[in-house]
Tab-separated table of C-alpha atoms and ligand atoms in Angstrom:
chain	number	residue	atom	x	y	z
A	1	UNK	CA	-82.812	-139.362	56.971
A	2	UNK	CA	-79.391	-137.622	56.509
A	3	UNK	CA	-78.420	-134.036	58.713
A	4	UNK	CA	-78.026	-131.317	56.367
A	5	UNK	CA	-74.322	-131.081	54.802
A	6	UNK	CA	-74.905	-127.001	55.421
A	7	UNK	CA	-76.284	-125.385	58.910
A	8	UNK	CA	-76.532	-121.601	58.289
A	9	UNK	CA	-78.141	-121.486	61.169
A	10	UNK	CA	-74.706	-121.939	63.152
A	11	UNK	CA	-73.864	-117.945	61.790
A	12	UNK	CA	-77.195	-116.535	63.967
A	13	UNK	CA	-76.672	-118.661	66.977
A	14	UNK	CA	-75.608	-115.447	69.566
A	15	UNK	CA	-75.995	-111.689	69.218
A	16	UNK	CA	-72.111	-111.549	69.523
A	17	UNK	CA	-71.925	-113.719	66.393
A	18	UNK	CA	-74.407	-112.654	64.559
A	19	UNK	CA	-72.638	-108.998	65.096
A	20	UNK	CA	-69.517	-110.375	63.924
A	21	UNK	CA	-70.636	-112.060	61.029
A	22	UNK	CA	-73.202	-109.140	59.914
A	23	UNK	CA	-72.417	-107.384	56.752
A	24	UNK	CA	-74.207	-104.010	56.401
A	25	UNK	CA	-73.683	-101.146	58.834
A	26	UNK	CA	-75.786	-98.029	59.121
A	27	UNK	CA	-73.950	-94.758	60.687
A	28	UNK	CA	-75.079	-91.782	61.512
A	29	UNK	CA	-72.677	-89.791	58.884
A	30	UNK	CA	-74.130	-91.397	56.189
A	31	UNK	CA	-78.163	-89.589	56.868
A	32	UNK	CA	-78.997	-86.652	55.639
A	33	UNK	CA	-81.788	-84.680	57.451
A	34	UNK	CA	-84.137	-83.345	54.646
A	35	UNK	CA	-85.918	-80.168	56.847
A	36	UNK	CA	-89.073	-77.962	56.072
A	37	UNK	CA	-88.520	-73.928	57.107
A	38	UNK	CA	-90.963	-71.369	56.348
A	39	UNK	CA	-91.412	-67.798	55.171
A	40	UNK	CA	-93.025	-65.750	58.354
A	41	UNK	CA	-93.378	-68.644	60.444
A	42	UNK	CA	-92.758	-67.514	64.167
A	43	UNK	CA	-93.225	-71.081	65.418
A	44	UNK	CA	-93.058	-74.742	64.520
A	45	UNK	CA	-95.945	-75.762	62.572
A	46	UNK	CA	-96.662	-79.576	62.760
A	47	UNK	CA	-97.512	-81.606	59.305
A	48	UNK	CA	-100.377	-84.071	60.205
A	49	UNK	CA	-99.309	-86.107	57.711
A	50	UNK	CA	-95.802	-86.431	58.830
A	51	UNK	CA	-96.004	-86.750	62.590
A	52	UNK	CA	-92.762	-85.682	64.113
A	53	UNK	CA	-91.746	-83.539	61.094
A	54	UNK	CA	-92.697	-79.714	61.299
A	55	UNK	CA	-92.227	-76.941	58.637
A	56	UNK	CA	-90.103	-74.792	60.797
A	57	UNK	CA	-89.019	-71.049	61.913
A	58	UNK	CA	-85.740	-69.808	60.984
A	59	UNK	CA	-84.928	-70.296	65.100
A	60	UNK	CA	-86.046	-74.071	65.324
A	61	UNK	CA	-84.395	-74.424	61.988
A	62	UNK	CA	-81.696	-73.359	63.039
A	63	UNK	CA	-81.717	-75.572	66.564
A	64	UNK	CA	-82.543	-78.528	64.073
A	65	UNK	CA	-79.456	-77.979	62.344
A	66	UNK	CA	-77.299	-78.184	65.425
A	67	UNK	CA	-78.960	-80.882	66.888
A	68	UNK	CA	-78.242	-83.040	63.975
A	69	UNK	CA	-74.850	-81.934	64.137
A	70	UNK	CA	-74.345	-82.702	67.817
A	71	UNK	CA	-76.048	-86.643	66.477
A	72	UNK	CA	-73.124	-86.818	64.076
A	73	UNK	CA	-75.920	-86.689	61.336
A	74	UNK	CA	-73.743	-86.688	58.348
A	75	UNK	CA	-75.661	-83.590	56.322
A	76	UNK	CA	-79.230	-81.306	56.260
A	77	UNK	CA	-81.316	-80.719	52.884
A	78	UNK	CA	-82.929	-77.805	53.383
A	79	UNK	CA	-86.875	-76.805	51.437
A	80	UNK	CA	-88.372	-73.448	51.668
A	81	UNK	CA	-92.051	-73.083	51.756
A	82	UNK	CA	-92.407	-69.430	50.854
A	83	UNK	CA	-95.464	-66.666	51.668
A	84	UNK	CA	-96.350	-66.034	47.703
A	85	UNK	CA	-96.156	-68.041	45.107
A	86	UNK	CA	-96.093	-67.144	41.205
A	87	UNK	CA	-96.080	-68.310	37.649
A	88	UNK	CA	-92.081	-68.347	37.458
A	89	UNK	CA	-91.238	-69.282	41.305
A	90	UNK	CA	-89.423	-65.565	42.247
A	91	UNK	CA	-88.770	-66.854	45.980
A	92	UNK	CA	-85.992	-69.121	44.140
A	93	UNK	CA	-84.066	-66.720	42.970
A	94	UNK	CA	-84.315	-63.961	45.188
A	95	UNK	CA	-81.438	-63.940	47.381
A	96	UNK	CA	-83.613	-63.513	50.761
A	97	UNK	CA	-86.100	-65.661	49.282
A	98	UNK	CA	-86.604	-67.903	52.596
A	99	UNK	CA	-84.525	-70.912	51.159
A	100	UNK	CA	-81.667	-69.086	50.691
A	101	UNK	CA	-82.200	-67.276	54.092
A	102	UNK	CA	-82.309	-70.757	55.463
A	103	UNK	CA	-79.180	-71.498	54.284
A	104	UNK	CA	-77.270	-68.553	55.473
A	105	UNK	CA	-78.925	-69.112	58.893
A	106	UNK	CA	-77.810	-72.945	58.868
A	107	UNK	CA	-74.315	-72.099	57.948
A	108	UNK	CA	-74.355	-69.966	60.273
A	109	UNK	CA	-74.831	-72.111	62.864
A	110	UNK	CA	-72.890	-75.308	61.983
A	111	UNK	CA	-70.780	-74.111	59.427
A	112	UNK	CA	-69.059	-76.706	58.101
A	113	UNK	CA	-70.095	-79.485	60.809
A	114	UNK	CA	-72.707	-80.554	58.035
A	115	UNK	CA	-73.280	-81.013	54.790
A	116	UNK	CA	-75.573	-77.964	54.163
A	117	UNK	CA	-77.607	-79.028	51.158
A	118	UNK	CA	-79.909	-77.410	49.023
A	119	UNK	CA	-83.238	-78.616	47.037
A	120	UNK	CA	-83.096	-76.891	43.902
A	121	UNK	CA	-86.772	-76.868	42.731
A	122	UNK	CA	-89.391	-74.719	41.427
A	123	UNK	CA	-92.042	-76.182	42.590
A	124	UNK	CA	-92.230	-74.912	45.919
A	125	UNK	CA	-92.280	-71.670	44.704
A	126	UNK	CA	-94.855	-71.337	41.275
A	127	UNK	CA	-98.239	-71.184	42.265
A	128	UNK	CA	-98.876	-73.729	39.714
A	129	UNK	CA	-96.864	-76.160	41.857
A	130	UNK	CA	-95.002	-77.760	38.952
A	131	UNK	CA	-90.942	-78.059	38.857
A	132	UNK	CA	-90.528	-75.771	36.274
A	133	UNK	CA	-92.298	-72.973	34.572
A	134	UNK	CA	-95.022	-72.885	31.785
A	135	UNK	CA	-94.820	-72.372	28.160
A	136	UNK	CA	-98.218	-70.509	26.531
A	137	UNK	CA	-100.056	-74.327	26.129
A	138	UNK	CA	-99.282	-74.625	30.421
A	139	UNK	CA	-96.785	-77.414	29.541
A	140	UNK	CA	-93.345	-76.915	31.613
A	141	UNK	CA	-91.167	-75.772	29.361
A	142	UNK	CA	-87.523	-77.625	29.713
A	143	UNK	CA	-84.905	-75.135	28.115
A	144	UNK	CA	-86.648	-71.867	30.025
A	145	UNK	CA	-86.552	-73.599	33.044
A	146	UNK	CA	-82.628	-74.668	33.112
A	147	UNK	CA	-82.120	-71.021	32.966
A	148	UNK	CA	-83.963	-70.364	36.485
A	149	UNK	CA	-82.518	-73.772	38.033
A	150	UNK	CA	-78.878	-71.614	36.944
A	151	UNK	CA	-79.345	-68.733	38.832
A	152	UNK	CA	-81.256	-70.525	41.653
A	153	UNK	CA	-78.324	-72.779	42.061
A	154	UNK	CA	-76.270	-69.797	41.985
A	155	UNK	CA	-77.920	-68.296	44.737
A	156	UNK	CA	-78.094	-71.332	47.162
A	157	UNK	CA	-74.299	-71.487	46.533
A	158	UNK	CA	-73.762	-67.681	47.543
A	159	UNK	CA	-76.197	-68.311	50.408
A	160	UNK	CA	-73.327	-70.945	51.760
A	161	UNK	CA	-74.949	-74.334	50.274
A	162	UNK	CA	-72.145	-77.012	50.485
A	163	UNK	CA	-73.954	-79.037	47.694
A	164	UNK	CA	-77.062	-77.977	45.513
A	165	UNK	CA	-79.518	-81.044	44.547
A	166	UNK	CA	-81.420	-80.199	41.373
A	167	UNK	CA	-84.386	-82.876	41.985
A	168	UNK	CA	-87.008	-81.241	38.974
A	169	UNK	CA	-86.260	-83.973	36.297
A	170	UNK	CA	-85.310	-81.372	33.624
A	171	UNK	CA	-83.451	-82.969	30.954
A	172	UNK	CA	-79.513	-81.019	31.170
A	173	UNK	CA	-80.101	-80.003	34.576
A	174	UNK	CA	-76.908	-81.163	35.752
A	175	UNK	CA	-74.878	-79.605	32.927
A	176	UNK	CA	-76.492	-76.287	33.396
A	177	UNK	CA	-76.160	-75.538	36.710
A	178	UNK	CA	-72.691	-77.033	37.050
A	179	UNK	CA	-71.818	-74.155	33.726
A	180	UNK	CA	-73.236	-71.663	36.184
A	181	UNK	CA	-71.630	-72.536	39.680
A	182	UNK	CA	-68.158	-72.271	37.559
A	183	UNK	CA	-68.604	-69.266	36.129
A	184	UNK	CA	-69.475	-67.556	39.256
A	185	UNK	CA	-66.220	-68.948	40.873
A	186	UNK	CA	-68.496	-71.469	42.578
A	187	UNK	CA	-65.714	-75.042	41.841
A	188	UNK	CA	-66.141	-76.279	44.606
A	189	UNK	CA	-70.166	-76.073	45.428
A	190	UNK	CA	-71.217	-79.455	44.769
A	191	UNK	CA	-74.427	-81.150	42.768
A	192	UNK	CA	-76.241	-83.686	44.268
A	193	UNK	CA	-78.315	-85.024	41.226
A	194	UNK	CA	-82.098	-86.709	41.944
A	195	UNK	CA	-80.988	-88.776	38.762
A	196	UNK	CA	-83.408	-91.344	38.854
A	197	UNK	CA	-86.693	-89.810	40.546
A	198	UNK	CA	-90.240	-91.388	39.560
A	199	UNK	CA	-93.412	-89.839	39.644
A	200	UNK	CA	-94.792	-91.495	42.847
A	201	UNK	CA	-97.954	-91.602	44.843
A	202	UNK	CA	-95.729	-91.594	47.817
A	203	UNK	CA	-94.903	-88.185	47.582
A	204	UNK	CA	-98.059	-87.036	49.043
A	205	UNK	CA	-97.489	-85.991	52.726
A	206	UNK	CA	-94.278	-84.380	51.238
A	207	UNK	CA	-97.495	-81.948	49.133
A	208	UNK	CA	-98.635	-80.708	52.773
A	209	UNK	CA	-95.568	-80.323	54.245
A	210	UNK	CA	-94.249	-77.557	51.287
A	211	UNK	CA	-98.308	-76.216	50.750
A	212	UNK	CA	-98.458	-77.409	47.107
A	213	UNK	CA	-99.957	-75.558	44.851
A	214	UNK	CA	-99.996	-78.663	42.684
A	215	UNK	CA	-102.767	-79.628	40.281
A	216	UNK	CA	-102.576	-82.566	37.883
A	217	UNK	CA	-98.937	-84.618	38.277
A	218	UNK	CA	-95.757	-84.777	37.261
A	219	UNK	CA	-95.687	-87.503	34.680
A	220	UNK	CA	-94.320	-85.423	31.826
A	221	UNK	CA	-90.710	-85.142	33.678
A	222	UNK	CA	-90.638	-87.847	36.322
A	223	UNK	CA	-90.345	-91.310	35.299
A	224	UNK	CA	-92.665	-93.492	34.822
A	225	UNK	CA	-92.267	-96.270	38.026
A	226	UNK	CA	-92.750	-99.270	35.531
A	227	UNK	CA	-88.916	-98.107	34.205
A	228	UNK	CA	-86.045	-99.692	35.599
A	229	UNK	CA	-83.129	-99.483	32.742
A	230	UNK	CA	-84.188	-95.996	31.948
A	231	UNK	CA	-82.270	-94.826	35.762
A	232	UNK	CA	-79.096	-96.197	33.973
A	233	UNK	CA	-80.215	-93.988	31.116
A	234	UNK	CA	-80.220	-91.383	33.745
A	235	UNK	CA	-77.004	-92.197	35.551
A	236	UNK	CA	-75.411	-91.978	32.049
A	237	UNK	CA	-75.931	-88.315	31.549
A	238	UNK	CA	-76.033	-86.995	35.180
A	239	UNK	CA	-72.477	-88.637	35.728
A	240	UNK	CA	-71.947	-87.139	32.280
A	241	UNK	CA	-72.997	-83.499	33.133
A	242	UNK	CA	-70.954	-83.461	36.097
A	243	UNK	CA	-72.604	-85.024	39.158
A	244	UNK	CA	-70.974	-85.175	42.023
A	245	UNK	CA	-73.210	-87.775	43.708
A	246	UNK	CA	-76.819	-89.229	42.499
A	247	UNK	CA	-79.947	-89.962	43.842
A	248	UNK	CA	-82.741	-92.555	43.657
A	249	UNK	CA	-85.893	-91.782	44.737
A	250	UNK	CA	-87.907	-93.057	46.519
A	251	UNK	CA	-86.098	-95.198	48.312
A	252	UNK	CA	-88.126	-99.009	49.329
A	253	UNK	CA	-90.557	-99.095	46.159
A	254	UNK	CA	-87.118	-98.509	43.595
A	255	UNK	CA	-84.789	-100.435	45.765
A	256	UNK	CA	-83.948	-102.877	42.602
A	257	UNK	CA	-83.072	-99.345	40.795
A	258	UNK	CA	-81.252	-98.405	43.791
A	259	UNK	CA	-79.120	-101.471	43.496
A	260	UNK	CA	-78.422	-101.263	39.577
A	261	UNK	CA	-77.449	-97.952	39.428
A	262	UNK	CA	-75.221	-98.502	42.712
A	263	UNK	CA	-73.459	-101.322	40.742
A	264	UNK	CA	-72.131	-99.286	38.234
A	265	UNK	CA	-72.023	-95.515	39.713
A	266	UNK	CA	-68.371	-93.789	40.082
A	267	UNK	CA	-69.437	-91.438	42.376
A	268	UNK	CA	-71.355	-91.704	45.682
A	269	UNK	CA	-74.943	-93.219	45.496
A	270	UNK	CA	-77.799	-91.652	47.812
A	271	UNK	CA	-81.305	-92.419	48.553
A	272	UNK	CA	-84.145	-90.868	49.398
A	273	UNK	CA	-86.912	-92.151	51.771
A	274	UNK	CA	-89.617	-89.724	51.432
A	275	UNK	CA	-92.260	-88.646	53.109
A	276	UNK	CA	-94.916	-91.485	52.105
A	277	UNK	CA	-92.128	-93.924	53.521
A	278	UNK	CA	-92.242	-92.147	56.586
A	279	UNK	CA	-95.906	-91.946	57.230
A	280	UNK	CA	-96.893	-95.035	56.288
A	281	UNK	CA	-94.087	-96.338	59.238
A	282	UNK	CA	-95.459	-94.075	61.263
A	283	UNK	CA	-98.984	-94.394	61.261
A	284	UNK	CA	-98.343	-97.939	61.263
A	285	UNK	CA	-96.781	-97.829	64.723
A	286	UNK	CA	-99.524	-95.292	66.207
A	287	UNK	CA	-101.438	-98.396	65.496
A	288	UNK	CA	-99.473	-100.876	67.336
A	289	UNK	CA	-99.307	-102.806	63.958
A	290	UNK	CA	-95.310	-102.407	63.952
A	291	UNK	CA	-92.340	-102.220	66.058
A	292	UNK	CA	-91.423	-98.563	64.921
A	293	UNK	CA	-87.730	-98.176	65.704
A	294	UNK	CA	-86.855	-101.753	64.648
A	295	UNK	CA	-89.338	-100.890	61.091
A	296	UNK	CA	-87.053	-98.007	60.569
A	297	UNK	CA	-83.805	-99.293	61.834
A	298	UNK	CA	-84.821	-101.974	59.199
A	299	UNK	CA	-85.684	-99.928	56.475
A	300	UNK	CA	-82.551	-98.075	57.229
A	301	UNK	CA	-80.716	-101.033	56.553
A	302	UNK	CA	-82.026	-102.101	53.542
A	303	UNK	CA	-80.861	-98.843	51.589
A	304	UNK	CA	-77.244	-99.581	52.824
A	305	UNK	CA	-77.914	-103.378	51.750
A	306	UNK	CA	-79.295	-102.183	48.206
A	307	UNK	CA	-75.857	-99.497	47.999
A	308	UNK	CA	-76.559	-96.736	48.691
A	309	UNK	CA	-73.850	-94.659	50.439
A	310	UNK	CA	-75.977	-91.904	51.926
A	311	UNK	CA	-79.571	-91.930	52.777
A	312	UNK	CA	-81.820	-89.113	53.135
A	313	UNK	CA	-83.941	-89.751	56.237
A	314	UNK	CA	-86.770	-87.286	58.086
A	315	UNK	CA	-85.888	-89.809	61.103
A	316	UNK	CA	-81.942	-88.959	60.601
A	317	UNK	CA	-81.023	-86.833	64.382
A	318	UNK	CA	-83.391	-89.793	65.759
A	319	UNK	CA	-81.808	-92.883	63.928
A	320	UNK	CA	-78.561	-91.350	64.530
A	321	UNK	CA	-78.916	-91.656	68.278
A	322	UNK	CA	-79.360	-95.351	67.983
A	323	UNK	CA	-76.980	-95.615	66.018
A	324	UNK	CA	-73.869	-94.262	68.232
B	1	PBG	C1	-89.338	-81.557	44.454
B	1	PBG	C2	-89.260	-82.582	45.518
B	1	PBG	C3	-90.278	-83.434	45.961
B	1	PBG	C4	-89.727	-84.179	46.999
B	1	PBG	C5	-88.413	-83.764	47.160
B	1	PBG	N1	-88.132	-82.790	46.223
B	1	PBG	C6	-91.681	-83.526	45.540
B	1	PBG	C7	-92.025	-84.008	44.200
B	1	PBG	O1	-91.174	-84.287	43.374
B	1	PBG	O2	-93.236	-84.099	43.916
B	1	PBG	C8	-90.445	-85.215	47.774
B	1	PBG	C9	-89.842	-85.569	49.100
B	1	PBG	C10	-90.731	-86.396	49.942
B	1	PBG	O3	-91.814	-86.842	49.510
B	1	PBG	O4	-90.347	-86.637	51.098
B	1	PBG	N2	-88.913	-80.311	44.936
């Protein structure tokens, strides 16, 4: 019996080599926070769903926001969850809508110590729940909807967004919204594009922790998970439009989309792991079935592995703690 020609092995033998030898790195400027604050709310209120993650007041928003700053989290996505919803979202353009009020309040407090980002969505806002709104057969109408996403992204950049993140899967989103940032002397706001974002069944807990209104899905603007080569589609126009960086979302069921589009992106990839991710780690652990911090430290890791360049995590003040 000959010894094998090849010992990998000889690469894990010691921490210290293993260390120097390992090729991925995850750092606490490269998460993103994504953070929950709500209209009214005098308090935290927990999501059962997502333990750990609250939809907060505009004061522990606001203590959030410097907390992640003081981890050397890299940035904060901010979602409103407003008091009223109606048929064509209002809260998302109205400049004290509580998203926008959010933002001013985050700026406020870390100015430019983070990335202050912005969700720009309707569906937080219609009481239909969908990402856009409705033409007269309740279908969401594309064109009508760019026009809201243009003065909504207008409004997070007055409200002192760093970067705006249209993430409804309207087709010329990008385009749109950049036309309108530059008109209203807005250059340097940037856009943050969820280009390849599939309707997914891990997207629930995220439904409790904005009170979706949502009936029915999304199927008629997010893709369809079975599509890989349609992200590069995707990537094609966002990067096209004007897209400053791109997103794919999820993160660890699209990983092999994560990893195509990072191949071939010019601009800075991110990723999203969303609130299914999260729960499904988390509930695990309650459980004892899995070694949470190492699960997430892991899962952490594998974005960076796949290429992504930023990574949107509800564990990202946590993580970042680690991390240091
Ligand atoms: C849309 C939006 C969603 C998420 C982020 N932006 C929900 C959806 O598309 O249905 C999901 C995030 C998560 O699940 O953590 N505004």
């Amino acid at each position: 019996m000959g010894f094998p020609a090849q010992r990998p092995r000889r690469l894990r033998t010691t921490p210290a080599m293993r260390r120097l030898v390992s090729e991925t790195e995850v750092r606490p400027r490269q998460l993103v926070l994504p953070v929950f604050v709500r209209e009214g709310a005098t308090e935290p209120t927990p999501i059962a769903s997502m333990p750990g993650v609250v939809q907060h007041s505009r004061d522990s928003l606001r203590k959030a926001a410097a907390d992640a700053a003081s981890a050397g989290v890299g940035g904060i996505m901010l979602f409103g969850v407003p008091e009223h919803h109606d048929a064509i979202g209002s809260g998302a353009t109205d400049p004290d809508g509580i998203l926008n009020v959010g933002l001013r309040d985050v700026r406020a407090e870390v100015g430019d110590d983070l990335v202050v980002m912005a969700d720009l969505c309707l569906d937080e806002f219609t009481d239909h729940g969908h990402c856009g709104v409705l033409d007269e057969q309740g279908v969401v109408d594309n064109d009508a909807t760019l026009e809201v996403y243009a003065r909504m992204g207008v409004e997070q950049a007055r409200a002192g967004a760093h970067v705006v993140g249209p993430s409804g899967m309207m087709d010329g989103q990008v385009g749109v919204i950049r036309a309108a940032l530059d008109d209203e002397g807005f250059h340097d706001t940037g856009i943050l594009a969820y280009t390849a974002k599939y309707a997914s069944a891990f997207y629930g807990p995220f439904r409790e922790a904005v009170n979706s209104q949502l009936k029915g899905d999304r199927r008629t603007y997010q893709q369809d998970g079975a599509n890989g080569r349609e992200g590069l589609r995707e990537l094609a126009l966002d990067l096209e439009e004007g897209a400053d960086m791109v997103m794919v979302k999820p993160g660890m069921p699209y990983l092999d989309v994560l990893a195509r589009i990072a191949e071939v992106s010019d601009v800075p990839v991110a990723t999203y792991q969303i609130s299914g991710e999260y729960a499904m780690i988390e509930a695990a652990a309650a459980q004892g079935w899995l070694d949470r911090d190492r699960t997430i430290l892991e899962a952490l890791t594998s974005f960076r592995r796949a290429g992504a360049d930023v990574i949107l995590t509800y564990w990202a003040t946590e993580a970042a703690g680690w991390l240091d």
